[in-house]
Short mmCIF file of C-alpha atoms in Angstrom, two decimals:
data_model
loop_
_atom_site.label_atom_id
_atom_site.label_comp_id
_atom_site.label_asym_id
_atom_site.label_seq_id
_atom_site.Cartn_x
_atom_site.Cartn_y
_atom_site.Cartn_z
CA MET A 1282 -11.01 -29.65 -1.64
CA ASN A 1283 -8.23 -28.90 -4.04
CA VAL A 1284 -7.34 -25.22 -4.24
CA GLN A 1285 -7.05 -25.14 -8.01
CA PHE A 1286 -10.41 -26.81 -8.43
CA LYS A 1287 -12.01 -24.11 -6.31
CA LYS A 1288 -10.36 -21.25 -8.15
CA GLY A 1289 -11.35 -22.69 -11.49
CA VAL A 1290 -14.98 -23.01 -10.65
CA LEU A 1291 -15.23 -19.77 -8.64
CA ASP A 1292 -16.09 -17.58 -11.63
CA LEU A 1293 -18.55 -20.11 -12.83
CA CYS A 1294 -20.20 -20.04 -9.41
CA VAL A 1295 -20.25 -16.23 -9.26
CA LEU A 1296 -21.69 -15.89 -12.72
CA ALA A 1297 -24.30 -18.58 -11.96
CA MET A 1298 -25.32 -16.85 -8.74
CA LEU A 1299 -25.67 -13.54 -10.58
CA ASN A 1300 -27.79 -15.20 -13.26
CA ASP A 1301 -30.59 -15.76 -10.73
CA ASN A 1302 -30.48 -12.37 -9.03
CA ASP A 1303 -28.39 -9.22 -8.73
CA ARG A 1304 -26.36 -9.63 -5.56
CA TYR A 1305 -24.06 -7.57 -3.39
CA GLY A 1306 -20.45 -8.45 -2.62
CA TYR A 1307 -20.95 -9.58 0.96
CA GLU A 1308 -23.74 -11.91 -0.02
CA LEU A 1309 -21.67 -13.53 -2.79
CA ALA A 1310 -18.62 -13.79 -0.54
CA SER A 1311 -20.35 -15.33 2.43
CA THR A 1312 -22.39 -17.77 0.36
CA LEU A 1313 -19.47 -18.95 -1.70
CA SER A 1314 -17.07 -19.17 1.22
CA GLU A 1315 -19.54 -21.38 3.03
CA ALA A 1316 -20.31 -23.54 0.01
CA ILE A 1317 -16.85 -24.24 -1.39
CA MET A 1318 -14.60 -23.24 1.49
CA ILE A 1319 -12.74 -20.37 -0.07
CA SER A 1320 -11.67 -17.17 1.73
CA ASP A 1321 -14.21 -14.35 1.52
CA GLY A 1322 -11.42 -12.12 0.33
CA THR A 1323 -10.93 -13.97 -3.01
CA VAL A 1324 -14.42 -13.09 -4.17
CA TYR A 1325 -13.85 -9.32 -4.35
CA PRO A 1326 -10.83 -9.42 -6.65
CA LEU A 1327 -12.71 -11.85 -8.84
CA LEU A 1328 -15.69 -9.49 -9.06
CA ARG A 1329 -13.41 -6.66 -9.99
CA LYS A 1330 -11.82 -8.79 -12.69
CA LEU A 1331 -15.18 -9.86 -14.07
CA ALA A 1332 -16.26 -6.22 -14.09
CA SER A 1333 -13.15 -5.13 -16.00
CA ASP A 1334 -13.77 -7.90 -18.47
CA GLY A 1335 -17.28 -6.59 -18.98
CA LEU A 1336 -18.96 -9.75 -17.72
CA VAL A 1337 -20.58 -8.09 -14.74
CA ALA A 1338 -21.77 -4.59 -13.97
CA SER A 1339 -22.15 -2.93 -10.60
CA TYR A 1340 -24.39 -0.26 -9.06
CA LEU A 1341 -24.88 1.16 -5.61
CA GLN A 1342 -28.19 0.82 -3.79
CA GLU A 1343 -29.20 2.16 -0.42
CA SER A 1344 -30.29 -0.42 2.13
CA GLN A 1345 -32.56 -0.01 5.13
CA SER A 1346 -29.79 -1.12 7.46
CA GLY A 1347 -26.10 -0.34 7.12
CA PRO A 1348 -24.10 1.22 4.31
CA PRO A 1349 -25.22 1.40 0.64
CA ARG A 1350 -24.66 -1.92 -0.99
CA LYS A 1351 -22.69 -2.43 -4.18
CA TYR A 1352 -24.80 -4.74 -6.29
CA TYR A 1353 -23.44 -6.79 -9.12
CA SER A 1354 -25.43 -7.89 -12.16
CA LEU A 1355 -24.69 -10.05 -15.16
CA THR A 1356 -24.13 -8.38 -18.50
CA SER A 1357 -25.08 -9.98 -21.83
CA MET A 1358 -21.40 -10.89 -22.31
CA GLY A 1359 -21.46 -12.41 -18.86
CA ARG A 1360 -24.44 -14.49 -19.77
CA ILE A 1361 -22.67 -15.85 -22.84
CA ARG A 1362 -19.57 -16.58 -20.81
CA LEU A 1363 -21.63 -18.34 -18.17
CA GLN A 1364 -23.13 -20.56 -20.84
CA GLU A 1365 -19.68 -21.43 -22.19
CA LEU A 1366 -18.33 -22.18 -18.72
CA LEU A 1367 -21.38 -24.21 -17.87
CA ASP A 1368 -21.02 -26.31 -21.02
CA ASP A 1369 -17.33 -26.86 -20.27
CA TRP A 1370 -18.14 -27.76 -16.70
CA ILE A 1371 -20.80 -30.27 -17.69
CA THR A 1372 -18.57 -31.85 -20.31
CA PHE A 1373 -15.64 -31.94 -17.91
CA THR A 1374 -17.50 -33.37 -14.96
CA ALA A 1375 -19.20 -35.90 -17.19
CA SER A 1376 -15.81 -37.04 -18.54
CA VAL A 1377 -14.37 -37.24 -15.03
CA ASN A 1378 -17.42 -38.99 -13.69
CA LYS A 1379 -17.11 -41.56 -16.45
CA ILE A 1380 -13.69 -42.42 -15.13
CA VAL A 1381 -14.12 -42.10 -11.37
CA GLY A 1382 -17.88 -42.27 -10.99
CA GLY A 1383 -18.38 -45.98 -11.62
CA LYS A 1384 -15.90 -46.93 -8.90
CA SER A 1385 -16.84 -44.49 -6.20
CA ALA A 1386 -20.62 -44.57 -6.63
CA MET B 10 -6.63 -8.81 13.15
CA LYS B 11 -8.91 -5.82 13.70
CA ARG B 12 -10.80 -4.02 10.91
CA LYS B 13 -8.57 -1.02 10.97
CA ASP B 14 -5.38 -3.08 10.85
CA TYR B 15 -6.72 -5.20 8.06
CA ILE B 16 -7.74 -2.20 5.98
CA ASN B 17 -4.41 -0.49 6.57
CA ALA B 18 -2.44 -3.59 5.66
CA LEU B 19 -4.52 -4.07 2.50
CA ARG B 20 -4.03 -0.46 1.49
CA ALA B 21 -0.27 -0.73 2.04
CA GLN B 22 -0.07 -3.91 -0.03
CA LEU B 23 -2.00 -2.37 -2.90
CA ARG B 24 0.06 0.80 -3.06
CA ARG B 25 1.34 0.00 -6.55
CA LEU B 26 -2.17 0.39 -7.98
CA PRO B 27 -3.65 3.82 -8.84
CA SER B 28 -4.99 5.42 -5.67
CA ASP B 29 -8.56 5.62 -7.03
CA ASP B 30 -8.59 1.87 -7.49
CA VAL B 31 -7.10 1.31 -4.04
CA GLU B 32 -9.77 3.39 -2.39
CA GLU B 33 -12.53 1.62 -4.27
CA ILE B 34 -11.16 -1.75 -3.21
CA VAL B 35 -10.62 -0.69 0.35
CA LYS B 36 -14.15 0.69 0.51
CA GLU B 37 -15.57 -2.62 -0.52
CA PHE B 38 -13.67 -4.41 2.22
CA ASP B 39 -14.72 -1.78 4.69
CA THR B 40 -18.31 -2.39 3.75
CA HIS B 41 -17.71 -6.13 4.10
CA PHE B 42 -16.58 -5.59 7.67
CA GLU B 43 -19.58 -3.43 8.41
CA MET B 44 -21.99 -6.05 7.08
CA GLY B 45 -20.17 -8.81 8.91
CA VAL B 46 -20.50 -6.95 12.17
CA ALA B 47 -24.21 -6.42 11.44
CA ASP B 48 -24.33 -10.19 10.88
CA GLY B 49 -23.09 -10.71 14.43
CA LEU B 50 -19.46 -11.59 13.68
CA THR B 51 -16.48 -10.01 15.44
CA GLU B 52 -13.98 -8.02 13.42
CA THR B 53 -11.34 -10.70 14.08
CA GLU B 54 -13.63 -13.44 12.77
CA ILE B 55 -14.42 -11.47 9.66
CA ALA B 56 -10.72 -10.81 8.98
CA ALA B 57 -9.91 -14.47 9.45
CA LYS B 58 -12.61 -15.42 6.92
CA LEU B 59 -11.36 -12.90 4.43
CA GLY B 60 -7.91 -14.38 4.24
CA SER B 61 -4.72 -12.40 4.82
CA PRO B 62 -4.46 -8.93 3.29
CA GLU B 63 -1.24 -10.04 1.51
CA GLU B 64 -3.09 -12.90 -0.15
CA VAL B 65 -5.98 -10.72 -1.23
CA ALA B 66 -3.70 -7.94 -2.50
CA GLN B 67 -1.74 -10.43 -4.59
CA ILE B 68 -4.85 -11.40 -6.48
CA TYR B 69 -5.60 -7.75 -7.26
CA LEU B 70 -2.03 -7.09 -8.29
CA SER B 71 -1.80 -10.11 -10.52
CA ASP B 72 -5.01 -9.05 -12.23
CA ALA B 73 -4.01 -5.45 -12.66
CA ILE B 74 -0.41 -5.71 -13.72
CA PRO B 75 0.38 -7.38 -17.03
CA ASP B 76 3.34 -9.66 -16.82
CA PHE B 77 2.73 -10.03 -13.12
CA ASP B 78 2.10 -13.68 -13.46
CA PRO B 79 2.83 -15.04 -16.90
CA SER B 80 1.56 -18.50 -16.04
CA GLY B 81 -1.91 -17.72 -17.25
CA ALA B 82 -3.72 -17.14 -14.00
CA GLN B 83 -5.45 -14.10 -15.41
CA ASN B 84 -6.89 -15.81 -18.42
CA VAL B 85 -9.58 -17.52 -16.50
CA CYS B 86 -12.42 -15.29 -17.70
CA THR B 87 -11.18 -14.01 -21.06
CA PRO B 88 -12.29 -16.20 -23.88
CA GLN B 89 -11.27 -13.74 -26.64
CA MET B 90 -7.81 -13.27 -25.28
CA PRO B 91 -5.15 -14.06 -27.91
CA ILE B 92 -2.30 -16.38 -27.23
CA ILE B 93 0.01 -14.95 -24.61
CA PRO B 94 3.24 -13.76 -26.19
CA VAL B 95 5.77 -16.10 -24.68
CA LYS B 96 9.32 -15.19 -25.47
CA THR B 97 10.50 -18.59 -26.52
CA GLY B 98 9.21 -21.08 -28.98
CA MET B 99 6.51 -22.35 -26.70
CA VAL B 100 3.30 -23.35 -28.38
CA ILE B 101 0.65 -23.19 -25.78
CA ASP B 102 -3.02 -22.43 -26.30
CA ARG B 103 -3.65 -21.33 -22.73
CA GLY B 104 -5.22 -18.09 -23.79
CA VAL B 105 -7.69 -19.61 -26.15
CA GLY B 106 -9.80 -20.91 -23.33
CA PRO B 107 -11.17 -24.21 -22.29
CA GLN B 108 -12.54 -26.15 -25.22
CA THR B 109 -11.79 -29.60 -24.00
CA ALA B 110 -11.84 -31.32 -20.70
CA ALA B 111 -8.07 -31.02 -20.51
CA GLY B 112 -8.27 -27.43 -21.68
CA PHE B 113 -10.69 -26.67 -18.93
CA ALA B 114 -8.30 -28.03 -16.43
CA SER B 115 -5.27 -26.16 -17.75
CA GLY B 116 -6.86 -22.93 -18.90
CA GLY B 117 -9.93 -22.81 -16.76
CA PHE B 118 -8.26 -23.47 -13.43
CA ALA B 119 -6.16 -20.69 -12.05
CA LYS B 120 -2.71 -21.17 -10.71
CA PRO B 121 -2.37 -21.32 -6.97
CA LEU B 122 -1.87 -17.85 -5.61
CA VAL B 123 1.11 -18.66 -3.47
CA ASN B 124 3.33 -18.40 -6.56
CA ALA B 125 1.98 -15.05 -7.56
CA SER B 126 4.32 -13.00 -5.50
CA PRO B 127 4.85 -9.41 -6.58
CA ARG B 128 8.49 -9.60 -5.43
CA ASN B 129 9.14 -12.50 -7.69
CA THR B 130 11.21 -10.89 -10.42
CA ALA B 131 12.00 -14.20 -12.03
CA PRO B 132 8.73 -16.13 -12.22
CA LYS B 133 9.24 -19.86 -12.30
CA PRO B 134 8.43 -21.23 -15.70
CA GLU B 135 5.61 -23.70 -15.70
CA PRO B 136 6.51 -27.01 -17.27
CA PRO B 137 4.39 -27.67 -20.34
CA SER B 138 3.22 -31.06 -19.17
CA PHE B 139 -0.52 -30.43 -19.09
CA GLU B 140 -0.68 -28.51 -22.33
CA ASN B 141 1.32 -31.12 -24.19
CA ALA B 142 -1.19 -33.71 -23.13
CA HIS B 143 -3.55 -32.44 -25.80
CA THR B 144 -1.48 -30.33 -28.13
CA GLY B 145 0.78 -33.11 -29.24
CA ALA B 146 4.37 -34.26 -28.85
CA LYS B 147 5.81 -31.65 -31.21
CA ASP B 148 5.39 -29.07 -28.47
CA LYS B 149 7.93 -30.92 -26.45
CA GLU B 150 10.49 -30.31 -29.20
CA THR B 151 9.71 -26.62 -29.57
CA TYR B 152 9.54 -25.97 -25.88
CA GLU B 153 12.44 -24.07 -24.50
CA GLU B 154 12.97 -23.15 -20.92
CA PRO B 155 11.63 -19.61 -20.62
CA GLN B 156 14.28 -17.14 -19.51
CA PRO B 157 13.62 -15.20 -16.37
CA GLN B 158 12.06 -11.89 -17.33
CA THR B 159 14.32 -9.00 -16.54
CA GLY B 160 12.54 -5.97 -17.97
CA LYS B 161 9.29 -5.21 -16.22
CA LYS B 162 6.60 -3.32 -18.04
CA TYR B 163 4.69 -1.94 -15.08
CA ASP B 164 3.00 1.38 -15.73
CA LEU B 165 3.33 2.22 -12.07
CA PRO B 166 6.63 2.85 -10.39
CA ASP B 167 8.03 -0.25 -8.83
CA TYR B 168 9.60 0.65 -5.54
CA THR B 169 10.67 -2.90 -4.69
CA GLN B 170 14.25 -2.16 -5.62
CA TYR B 171 14.34 1.39 -4.28
CA PRO B 172 12.36 1.36 -1.06
CA SER B 173 13.83 4.72 -0.07
CA GLN B 174 12.01 6.30 -3.04
CA ASP B 175 8.67 4.85 -2.06
CA PRO B 176 6.51 7.70 -0.77
CA ASN B 177 4.68 5.31 1.58
CA THR B 178 7.87 4.05 3.18
CA VAL B 179 9.40 7.49 3.34
CA LYS B 180 6.34 9.02 4.90
CA LYS B 181 6.13 6.25 7.49
CA ALA B 182 9.84 6.37 8.33
CA GLY B 183 9.67 10.14 8.63
CA LYS B 184 6.95 9.95 11.25
CA GLU B 185 8.86 7.39 13.28
CA HIS B 186 12.04 9.40 13.26
CA ASN B 187 10.63 12.81 14.04
CA LEU B 188 10.74 12.34 17.83
CA LEU B 189 14.23 10.86 17.80
CA PHE B 190 15.38 13.63 15.53
CA SER B 191 13.84 16.26 17.71
CA VAL B 192 15.43 14.96 20.91
CA LEU B 193 18.89 14.53 19.42
CA PHE B 194 18.81 17.83 17.60
CA THR B 195 17.62 19.67 20.70
CA ILE B 196 20.26 18.17 22.96
CA PHE B 197 23.25 18.34 20.68
CA ILE B 198 22.65 21.40 18.57
CA PHE B 199 19.91 23.62 19.85
CA VAL B 200 20.81 23.65 23.57
CA PRO B 201 24.57 24.33 22.99
CA LEU B 202 23.74 27.04 20.52
CA TRP B 203 21.21 28.49 22.91
CA PHE B 204 23.86 28.74 25.61
CA VAL B 205 26.39 30.32 23.22
CA ALA B 206 23.81 32.88 22.24
CA LEU B 207 22.97 33.56 25.85
CA ALA B 208 26.65 33.97 26.70
CA LEU B 209 27.11 36.43 23.82
CA LEU B 210 24.14 38.39 24.96
CA LEU B 211 25.54 38.62 28.48
CA LEU B 212 28.94 39.56 27.04
CA LEU B 213 27.35 42.31 25.00
CA ILE B 214 25.55 43.72 27.98
CA GLY B 215 28.52 43.14 30.28
CA THR B 216 31.06 44.79 27.98
CA PRO B 217 30.22 48.40 28.88
CA VAL B 218 30.41 47.58 32.57
CA VAL B 219 33.78 45.85 32.21
CA MET B 220 35.08 48.57 29.87
CA GLY B 221 34.02 51.29 32.34
CA LEU B 222 35.75 49.55 35.18
CA LEU B 223 38.92 48.92 33.17
CA SER B 224 39.11 52.51 31.89
CA GLY B 225 38.59 53.84 35.42
CA VAL B 226 41.58 51.86 36.69
CA LEU B 227 43.61 52.85 33.62
CA PHE B 228 42.94 56.59 33.89
CA THR B 229 43.47 56.76 37.63
CA TRP B 230 46.77 54.86 37.49
CA ALA B 231 48.36 55.95 34.24
CA MET B 232 47.23 59.51 33.73
CA GLU B 233 47.32 60.58 37.36
CA MET B 234 43.82 61.94 37.16
CA THR B 235 41.88 62.70 40.23
CA ALA B 236 39.39 60.02 41.19
CA ALA B 237 36.56 62.39 40.35
CA ALA B 238 37.81 63.22 36.89
CA ALA B 239 38.53 59.56 36.16
CA GLY B 240 35.14 58.64 37.37
CA THR B 241 33.55 61.12 35.01
CA VAL B 242 35.51 59.84 32.03
CA CYS B 243 34.69 56.26 32.95
CA LEU B 244 31.04 57.06 33.13
CA ALA B 245 31.18 58.73 29.73
CA ILE B 246 32.94 55.79 28.12
CA SER B 247 30.61 53.35 29.79
CA LEU B 248 27.62 55.23 28.53
CA ALA B 249 29.03 55.37 24.99
CA PHE B 250 29.73 51.65 24.89
CA GLY B 251 26.52 50.93 26.66
CA ALA B 252 24.48 52.98 24.28
CA ILE B 253 25.94 51.32 21.23
CA ALA B 254 25.76 47.88 22.73
CA MET B 255 22.23 48.28 23.99
CA LEU B 256 21.12 49.47 20.59
CA PHE B 257 22.29 46.20 19.03
CA VAL B 258 21.11 44.14 21.89
CA ALA B 259 17.71 45.69 21.89
CA ILE B 260 17.13 45.59 18.16
CA PHE B 261 18.80 42.43 16.93
CA ALA B 262 20.00 40.19 19.65
CA VAL B 263 16.96 40.04 21.92
CA LYS B 264 14.58 39.89 19.04
CA GLY B 265 16.58 37.14 17.32
CA PHE B 266 17.06 35.21 20.46
CA ILE B 267 13.41 35.22 21.43
CA LEU B 268 12.06 34.64 17.91
CA GLY B 269 14.61 31.89 17.30
CA THR B 270 13.64 30.05 20.43
CA TYR B 271 9.95 30.51 19.74
CA HIS B 272 10.10 29.18 16.16
CA TYR B 273 12.26 26.28 17.13
CA ILE B 274 9.83 25.13 19.78
CA ARG B 275 6.91 25.62 17.44
CA TYR B 276 8.55 23.52 14.72
CA ILE B 277 9.43 20.74 17.09
CA ILE B 278 5.90 20.62 18.35
CA LYS B 279 4.56 20.61 14.79
CA ILE B 280 6.60 17.74 13.50
CA ASN B 281 5.74 15.62 16.54
CA GLY B 282 2.08 16.36 16.54
CA SER B 283 0.39 18.54 19.09
CA LYS B 284 1.27 16.51 22.14
CA GLY B 285 4.85 15.34 21.51
CA GLY B 286 6.64 18.70 21.70
CA LYS B 287 10.13 18.83 23.11
CA ALA B 288 10.53 22.36 24.39
#
């Protein structure tokens, strides 16, 4: 898949995943890297960026096994941003599908 | 790449960020390794999945340092961000955020990271093709080729041009050169000096003996003294010289010699770590 496509939708994916549940970095990284073939390492800088923009918040929580996990959660600003991105995404994919969808489907 | 190598490489790449931030980032990657191992992966596999430390560090740097990548890669998640101040007459609404399908593609999708090199002092201007697609033809007229930026506005010191000032580089180089320095200094300066000092010491101790012998010969031959009288005088002179000489030798020379050698060896051992001493 095109690299720019992936990078563009990565924050949408992260925000969407956090909308369901609070998640820790490893969980987000391994899920996303499997789903859209990105390097695990790109997720952490993105989380940091989202945190500095106030879209996500983080907290540490002890786990039964291994080190304490750094959980990320969506802030209210993050929720708004997710909605915006989602709307954009739907509009965008709908427009693209209108052009390419008929032929390929 | 092993966990330790990966973490070290990442830390080195991030050195331009404040150290608190670096530690926070490094800790997160360390935890990632730990969880990956718990997941049954090897350290090498985890590192491969993470992507190279250089690549990862570049994303952090481009996010943290304004002007790092003026192409708009950092605007992905900032809807309220005003228009980026571009030096020339460019009219581009990159910062406003994706409102249209085309806007989503241009503003919403980040630039490929390969271009976001921290060493790139003159970032390549992005042609305004995509933006003009929806902002109209007049942009083409107002668009001027952006000049390469010369003045950087980094808050943190940029050691790219002065690597010798970089504490990280200096520290590393220092460690590597300690052993070489020790060996060379010991062979060419310390050992010759040591022998000179030893020779002087012997001379100091030997002087009374030589002086005694010389004076004995002198007195017997020149002043026609009896051997017994000359012998007595010689002994007296020898003792006088000897006493003075031994006083100096005992107090200063021996003390200095021993202490000097001791401190030198201790310093050499210290700068080479406990095992690498060159005595």
